[in-house]
Amino acid sequence: MRSRSNSGVRLDYYARLVNSTILCHQNTVTGLLPASPEQQDAWVRDNVYSILAVWGLGMAYRKNADRDEDKAKAYELEQSVVKLMRGLLHCMMRQINKVENFKHSQSTHDALHAKYNNGTCATVVGDDQWGHLQIDATSIFLLFLAQMTASGLHIIFTLDEVNFIQNLVFYVEVAYKVADYGMWERGDKTNMGIPELNASSVGMAKAALEALDELDLFGARGGPKSVIHVLADEVQLCQSILHSMLPRASTSKEIDAGLLSIISYPAFAVEKIELVELTKQEIITKLQGRYGCCRFLRDGYKTPKEDPGRLYYEPAELKFFENLECEWPLFWTYMILDGLFNKNMQQVEEYREALDGILVKQEGGIRLIPELYSVPADKIDEECENPHTVNRTPMGKLPHMWGQSLYILGCLVAEGFLAAGEIDPLNRRFATVPRPDVVVQVAIVAETVEIKEALGKHGIQAQTVTDVYPIRVQPARILSRIYARLGRNKRMMLSGRPYRHMGVLGTSKLYFVRDEIFAFTPQFIDKQEFYLALDNQMVVEMLRTELSYLCRCWRKTGRPTVTFPISQSMIIDDETNIDPNVLSTLRKLQDGYFGGARVQTGNLSSLLVTSCCTHLSFMELGPDGKTFADWLDSHRAIEKVEQLHEFQLLDPDASLYLPSSLLSFSQPLLNPTAASAGRLKTNEEIPFIIEPKYLPDVASSEIDCNALVEQLKTCSNLQEQFELIHIIYQVKGIDWDTNMTENPSTTVRDLLIELYTKAGIAHQWGLIRYISGMLRKKIEELDEACTTLLSNQKHLTVGLPPEPRERTISAPLPLNELTKLIEAASEQNPSLAILTQEIVVYLAMYIRTEPNLFAEMFRFRIGLIIQVMATELANCLNCTGEAATEHLISMKPFDLKTLLHHILSGKEFSVEEINVRHSTRKHISIHDLDHTGATKSDRAGIRKLKIQMKQTGSITAQHEMDETHKQASHQMPHVAETLIHVPLEGSDFVDARHGQWLRRRRIDGALNRVPIGFYRRVWNILQKCQGLAFEGSILRSSTTEEMTPGEIKFAVQVETFLNSVPHPEYRQLLVETILVLTMLADADVQIIGEIIRVDRIAHMANNLFIEDQTALGADDIMLEKDIATGICKLLYDSAPSGRFGSMTYLLKAVVIYVDEFLPGTGCAMQ
């Protein structure tokens, strides 16, 4: 008989350890593991982690088999793993209705349960009796289902089970926007049942989605029907949100040791190595002790001060748990595995040695990991005074099966029985390895032969849809409908994936359905959506953004391929020339570099070889054996597909256009210019309504609407048509039948829809926006944009301040509910409602592409941002608030987005109003300014030449314009609020420094922007006083008893306090005041008063400033005070530093205010 090798003996030891600590508890019927002998419920997360040691030991026996018995033992262990995983699968499939409901509701009441009966797989508590919604628990099951399947285990048996797993993918793919209870089942750390967005859940969901993508659940025996499909855009959203959160764990937890599971084994969800190291160091620095790591700061679980009689904590009670948090050895097992995967043997040895010192030893060499170590009740004071010095005692479960399993798994790898890659067969450990540069392929497709010929004249090679055959080109909405069929199963009553817009990562692949190949145009080009796609410059800008996004985020094998259609709307000058913006973009694309992206253009057929391709096997056969391709005509140009019979790929009423013309049409003459001269008051509320000119009193019941309809038939001017329809709309409503045609039902709505279409063709943006508001149109991706902002830990307010008119959005809402909230906050003003939607979408675009713009900003006040945008226009153009609002509403979407970007970035810019030849409309042009106040064209000396070219034609018209400008100048004197004035003639350079600091304070106040580290400083100052106050609002020091300085929850609390200030520049001055106050936190001052009146300090500084300026000879006009706040306008416009800077006077005021609390010797404020 062959003797047992040393490795075999050692493996037998680990087999005894696994059997005595884990497998002895496995239920013989269900295969599930109870939490402990005393607690027989089976938790999903704990079960998956606990079986990993069994899985690893089985692979180790198979790899190091000395004899046949070892192979038999390996098979036995592997089947124990399969039995447990299938037991969990059965538990979830018993709640299949919850999976279906959750896809649409994302409600905590529709969540899969977190724990089940160990013997029956039944639920053990009610839906509302536990924090069941734990995305990370479902995700860890899916992740290891993928890993174990890849390792050779056969866990999924039928196609019904495959469909269920596909629907679990839909369940977890929304993790980036769903607040759950997290891996500790508590949600908010007060344990009051408040769910929150958890980085651990988002990261684990991302890992599960990536692991399952294109995985055959039947393994080597499977086929196309057993393959799981995951949308790359959902994975990328999870990654973006995860990167934006780390190293924070959630709103109420500034750090959590559970993040070790996503920055390292098993998830490896973070791709930035510097972010991985930062998060790891935060955990070590803030949470590590002598016996392991705390879960999170101020964790009261099983501490001697916790009241075991209740589940929740009082907010002020959390302070008592500081430095008493229990330490969990579990997290050192993660650190051992992390060191093994990173080949950091020093880290492995350090943590194995430390862990060996705290294991509980039993007979036979059995070593157990306790759940946690707690401070003895009689050593509380000693530990609080000298943290990490008291000897702690083990408490809780022994062994802690989760920790025991990871300990054994780490030992197997550390001792060479397994390679690190064998417990990660899908190679997730390479997530941080840099990827090669991405080349984006762009195929230019012309809508018609005429457009193809027009492009050819400019040297642009393009194909029509007919030319690209057999590849079929379809809009993105078709792809969304296709994926809505994924995972459908009538027997199980699973409806498949909810209809959602397709992102650019999804539309940049080519798709095979049987023998057909499909290419899809990007979502932003779909003209059946909102009016943004009607602006060619906006389309070009979105293309640039999407190409840059593809370069950064593409992770697939093969190159991304963007199909860019050139449509009729991109043709100008009587349909003979290409729009200059589009033409310029096409030429840059052909040059091979555009918007920071490497680009290769070509025909679709030639790009096919290097493209990323996906087989949509689930779409091969439809009803009656018909294929999806049977319903598509590839020989026609790109156009609206109204219905595809049984497949129902489009909503029947998706079209925005009427089949026949109801109104006459001519060159539009809309002219939204300033009504009267004057100046904008600093705190004047910007009006948000376009008043149609020359309208009679619609309140009168004597208006003959039928006569107006007859007048409408002969009217050929868009503006006049709108005015007439607007009267009828106000008197009769939107559904009144006008009887304008032989058609039995031609309602006001029909007329507005056609007018909207014609305004879109004529690019009358003011009309487009106002009609959109009247029709209550919705930007289709509005809810997704709002969710993107919220998922990045940004709150939103809509409507104009103050409350209750201003409404706060702190959780994702369905589209209809969201638009109703915006309409209510806009007080039924259609222009404000539409602008609000636009701004939310633009903010979401920027937070995805330029997240650095939003540093230290936790709340977007959309109404205030719109108000500041109008104020900027008013100041730059020297016009009234009403005229500035009309300009704002009439701006092209691209120009509006550019104006928002300038405000967000803090760049200096100028706004110029330019007359357009042969039109009464004026174009708003935005220019960047350098530090001298000059634009790029100024420095090039071509400003005057451009103006002369645009104004050639009529000398009389020029003379009249000059006269008008002179009259306006007399009626509108230069004031402090005028930030930048760009004359049409005169000097080439403009001094923009006057009003610069007022503008910065106004913009920063509107954006809620604060200095870096501001919230930590506020937390420190609250430790030395009873609170900060402004008029009726108080930020009490008791908030620091619940919240730690790095919590987003605390930052939001401070924001709420500051937002009680309605005027942005005054709010920013108070921020500066608080910043000066926080300097006292670093001084040797124990207390600086009770409630500190911040506004009183600001007014004291204001009085000191006025005294100094008066002594220097300033008159009352120069020292004019703002009526609303009482602050001198010149102080608002003062730089922070310098002899007469605002900080100088704020420092003096603070010293005077807190003088009685300062030390008697030395200068504490120096």
PDB file of N, CA and C in Angstrom, residues 682 976-977 998 1001 1065-1066 1069 1098-1099 1101-1107 1109-1110 1114-1123 1125-1134:
ATOM      1  N   THR A 682     -30.058  93.114  -8.660  1.00  0.00           N
ATOM      2  CA  THR A 682     -29.239  91.999  -8.182  1.00  0.00           C
ATOM      3  C   THR A 682     -30.098  90.829  -7.720  1.00  0.00           C
ATOM      4  N   ALA A 976     -22.776  97.715 -11.072  1.00  0.00           N
ATOM      5  CA  ALA A 976     -21.885  96.670 -10.550  1.00  0.00           C
ATOM      6  C   ALA A 976     -22.313  95.282 -11.000  1.00  0.00           C
ATOM      7  N   GLU A 977     -23.658  95.093 -11.246  1.00  0.00           N
ATOM      8  CA  GLU A 977     -24.119  93.766 -11.603  1.00  0.00           C
ATOM      9  C   GLU A 977     -23.737  93.375 -13.031  1.00  0.00           C
ATOM     10  N   LEU A 998     -18.168  89.178  -7.645  1.00  0.00           N
ATOM     11  CA  LEU A 998     -19.619  89.059  -7.441  1.00  0.00           C
ATOM     12  C   LEU A 998     -20.149  87.894  -8.265  1.00  0.00           C
ATOM     13  N   ARG A1001     -19.078  84.534  -6.748  1.00  0.00           N
ATOM     14  CA  ARG A1001     -19.852  84.190  -5.549  1.00  0.00           C
ATOM     15  C   ARG A1001     -21.275  83.794  -5.917  1.00  0.00           C
ATOM     16  N   GLU A1065     -25.238  84.790  -3.742  1.00  0.00           N
ATOM     17  CA  GLU A1065     -24.007  85.493  -3.372  1.00  0.00           C
ATOM     18  C   GLU A1065     -23.916  85.682  -1.852  1.00  0.00           C
ATOM     19  N   TYR A1066     -25.078  85.866  -1.204  1.00  0.00           N
ATOM     20  CA  TYR A1066     -25.094  85.990   0.247  1.00  0.00           C
ATOM     21  C   TYR A1066     -24.759  84.642   0.891  1.00  0.00           C
ATOM     22  N   LEU A1069     -21.089  84.203   0.814  1.00  0.00           N
ATOM     23  CA  LEU A1069     -20.406  85.028   1.813  1.00  0.00           C
ATOM     24  C   LEU A1069     -20.494  84.361   3.186  1.00  0.00           C
ATOM     25  N   ALA A1098     -21.209  88.162   9.497  1.00  0.00           N
ATOM     26  CA  ALA A1098     -21.112  88.704   8.137  1.00  0.00           C
ATOM     27  C   ALA A1098     -21.481  90.177   8.107  1.00  0.00           C
ATOM     28  N   HIS A1099     -22.503  90.578   8.846  1.00  0.00           N
ATOM     29  CA  HIS A1099     -22.911  91.987   8.862  1.00  0.00           C
ATOM     30  C   HIS A1099     -21.913  92.848   9.636  1.00  0.00           C
ATOM     31  N   ALA A1101     -18.695  92.280   9.583  1.00  0.00           N
ATOM     32  CA  ALA A1101     -17.638  92.462   8.592  1.00  0.00           C
ATOM     33  C   ALA A1101     -18.054  93.507   7.567  1.00  0.00           C
ATOM     34  N   ASN A1102     -19.316  93.486   7.196  1.00  0.00           N
ATOM     35  CA  ASN A1102     -19.834  94.469   6.224  1.00  0.00           C
ATOM     36  C   ASN A1102     -19.709  95.885   6.773  1.00  0.00           C
ATOM     37  N   ASN A1103     -20.043  96.076   8.039  1.00  0.00           N
ATOM     38  CA  ASN A1103     -19.948  97.413   8.650  1.00  0.00           C
ATOM     39  C   ASN A1103     -18.497  97.890   8.731  1.00  0.00           C
ATOM     40  N   LEU A1104     -17.585  96.963   9.066  1.00  0.00           N
ATOM     41  CA  LEU A1104     -16.170  97.322   9.107  1.00  0.00           C
ATOM     42  C   LEU A1104     -15.676  97.736   7.720  1.00  0.00           C
ATOM     43  N   PHE A1105     -16.127  97.017   6.695  1.00  0.00           N
ATOM     44  CA  PHE A1105     -15.745  97.325   5.315  1.00  0.00           C
ATOM     45  C   PHE A1105     -16.248  98.708   4.910  1.00  0.00           C
ATOM     46  N   ILE A1106     -17.498  99.004   5.235  1.00  0.00           N
ATOM     47  CA  ILE A1106     -18.079 100.302   4.870  1.00  0.00           C
ATOM     48  C   ILE A1106     -17.354 101.431   5.591  1.00  0.00           C
ATOM     49  N   GLU A1107     -16.989 101.199   6.851  1.00  0.00           N
ATOM     50  CA  GLU A1107     -16.255 102.239   7.605  1.00  0.00           C
ATOM     51  C   GLU A1107     -14.926 102.567   6.922  1.00  0.00           C
ATOM     52  N   GLN A1109     -14.081 102.030   3.757  1.00  0.00           N
ATOM     53  CA  GLN A1109     -14.290 102.625   2.438  1.00  0.00           C
ATOM     54  C   GLN A1109     -14.749 104.075   2.549  1.00  0.00           C
ATOM     55  N   THR A1110     -15.561 104.360   3.567  1.00  0.00           N
ATOM     56  CA  THR A1110     -16.011 105.743   3.781  1.00  0.00           C
ATOM     57  C   THR A1110     -14.832 106.637   4.160  1.00  0.00           C
ATOM     58  N   ALA A1114     -15.216 106.937  -0.270  1.00  0.00           N
ATOM     59  CA  ALA A1114     -16.268 106.330  -1.077  1.00  0.00           C
ATOM     60  C   ALA A1114     -17.612 106.973  -0.752  1.00  0.00           C
ATOM     61  N   ASP A1115     -18.429 107.238  -1.779  1.00  0.00           N
ATOM     62  CA  ASP A1115     -19.736 107.867  -1.569  1.00  0.00           C
ATOM     63  C   ASP A1115     -20.819 106.808  -1.442  1.00  0.00           C
ATOM     64  N   ASP A1116     -22.050 107.281  -1.224  1.00  0.00           N
ATOM     65  CA  ASP A1116     -23.160 106.358  -1.004  1.00  0.00           C
ATOM     66  C   ASP A1116     -23.475 105.522  -2.234  1.00  0.00           C
ATOM     67  N   ILE A1117     -23.245 106.088  -3.419  1.00  0.00           N
ATOM     68  CA  ILE A1117     -23.522 105.320  -4.646  1.00  0.00           C
ATOM     69  C   ILE A1117     -22.579 104.135  -4.741  1.00  0.00           C
ATOM     70  N   MET A1118     -21.315 104.368  -4.453  1.00  0.00           N
ATOM     71  CA  MET A1118     -20.339 103.282  -4.520  1.00  0.00           C
ATOM     72  C   MET A1118     -20.607 102.232  -3.450  1.00  0.00           C
ATOM     73  N   LEU A1119     -21.113 102.661  -2.289  1.00  0.00           N
ATOM     74  CA  LEU A1119     -21.354 101.755  -1.174  1.00  0.00           C
ATOM     75  C   LEU A1119     -22.821 101.341  -1.085  1.00  0.00           C
ATOM     76  N   GLU A1120     -23.472 101.301  -2.229  1.00  0.00           N
ATOM     77  CA  GLU A1120     -24.875 100.904  -2.274  1.00  0.00           C
ATOM     78  C   GLU A1120     -25.044  99.503  -1.699  1.00  0.00           C
ATOM     79  N   LYS A1121     -26.098  99.343  -0.877  1.00  0.00           N
ATOM     80  CA  LYS A1121     -26.348  98.054  -0.241  1.00  0.00           C
ATOM     81  C   LYS A1121     -27.392  97.262  -1.022  1.00  0.00           C
ATOM     82  N   ASP A1122     -27.234  95.969  -0.962  1.00  0.00           N
ATOM     83  CA  ASP A1122     -28.247  95.093  -1.535  1.00  0.00           C
ATOM     84  C   ASP A1122     -29.486  95.165  -0.649  1.00  0.00           C
ATOM     85  N   ILE A1123     -30.627  95.423  -1.254  1.00  0.00           N
ATOM     86  CA  ILE A1123     -31.849  95.648  -0.478  1.00  0.00           C
ATOM     87  C   ILE A1123     -32.249  94.400   0.302  1.00  0.00           C
ATOM     88  N   THR A1125     -30.422  91.770   1.394  1.00  0.00           N
ATOM     89  CA  THR A1125     -29.523  91.229   2.418  1.00  0.00           C
ATOM     90  C   THR A1125     -28.866  92.287   3.286  1.00  0.00           C
ATOM     91  N   GLY A1126     -28.846  93.529   2.820  1.00  0.00           N
ATOM     92  CA  GLY A1126     -28.204  94.592   3.578  1.00  0.00           C
ATOM     93  C   GLY A1126     -26.696  94.605   3.477  1.00  0.00           C
ATOM     94  N   ILE A1127     -26.128  93.793   2.587  1.00  0.00           N
ATOM     95  CA  ILE A1127     -24.673  93.725   2.392  1.00  0.00           C
ATOM     96  C   ILE A1127     -24.269  94.686   1.273  1.00  0.00           C
ATOM     97  N   CYS A1128     -23.164  95.359   1.487  1.00  0.00           N
ATOM     98  CA  CYS A1128     -22.649  96.282   0.472  1.00  0.00           C
ATOM     99  C   CYS A1128     -22.278  95.505  -0.792  1.00  0.00           C
ATOM    100  N   LYS A1129     -22.743  95.991  -1.937  1.00  0.00           N
ATOM    101  CA  LYS A1129     -22.471  95.289  -3.198  1.00  0.00           C
ATOM    102  C   LYS A1129     -20.988  95.272  -3.518  1.00  0.00           C
ATOM    103  N   LEU A1130     -20.273  96.275  -3.059  1.00  0.00           N
ATOM    104  CA  LEU A1130     -18.836  96.324  -3.321  1.00  0.00           C
ATOM    105  C   LEU A1130     -18.106  95.229  -2.542  1.00  0.00           C
ATOM    106  N   LEU A1131     -18.640  94.869  -1.362  1.00  0.00           N
ATOM    107  CA  LEU A1131     -18.046  93.772  -0.600  1.00  0.00           C
ATOM    108  C   LEU A1131     -18.244  92.444  -1.330  1.00  0.00           C
ATOM    109  N   TYR A1132     -19.434  92.255  -1.914  1.00  0.00           N
ATOM    110  CA  TYR A1132     -19.671  91.067  -2.716  1.00  0.00           C
ATOM    111  C   TYR A1132     -18.650  90.950  -3.846  1.00  0.00           C
ATOM    112  N   ASP A1133     -18.207  92.102  -4.357  1.00  0.00           N
ATOM    113  CA  ASP A1133     -17.320  92.114  -5.518  1.00  0.00           C
ATOM    114  C   ASP A1133     -15.848  92.262  -5.114  1.00  0.00           C
ATOM    115  N   SER A1134     -15.554  92.038  -3.841  1.00  0.00           N
ATOM    116  CA  SER A1134     -14.173  92.140  -3.369  1.00  0.00           C
ATOM    117  C   SER A1134     -13.501  90.777  -3.383  1.00  0.00           C
TER     118      SER A1134
END
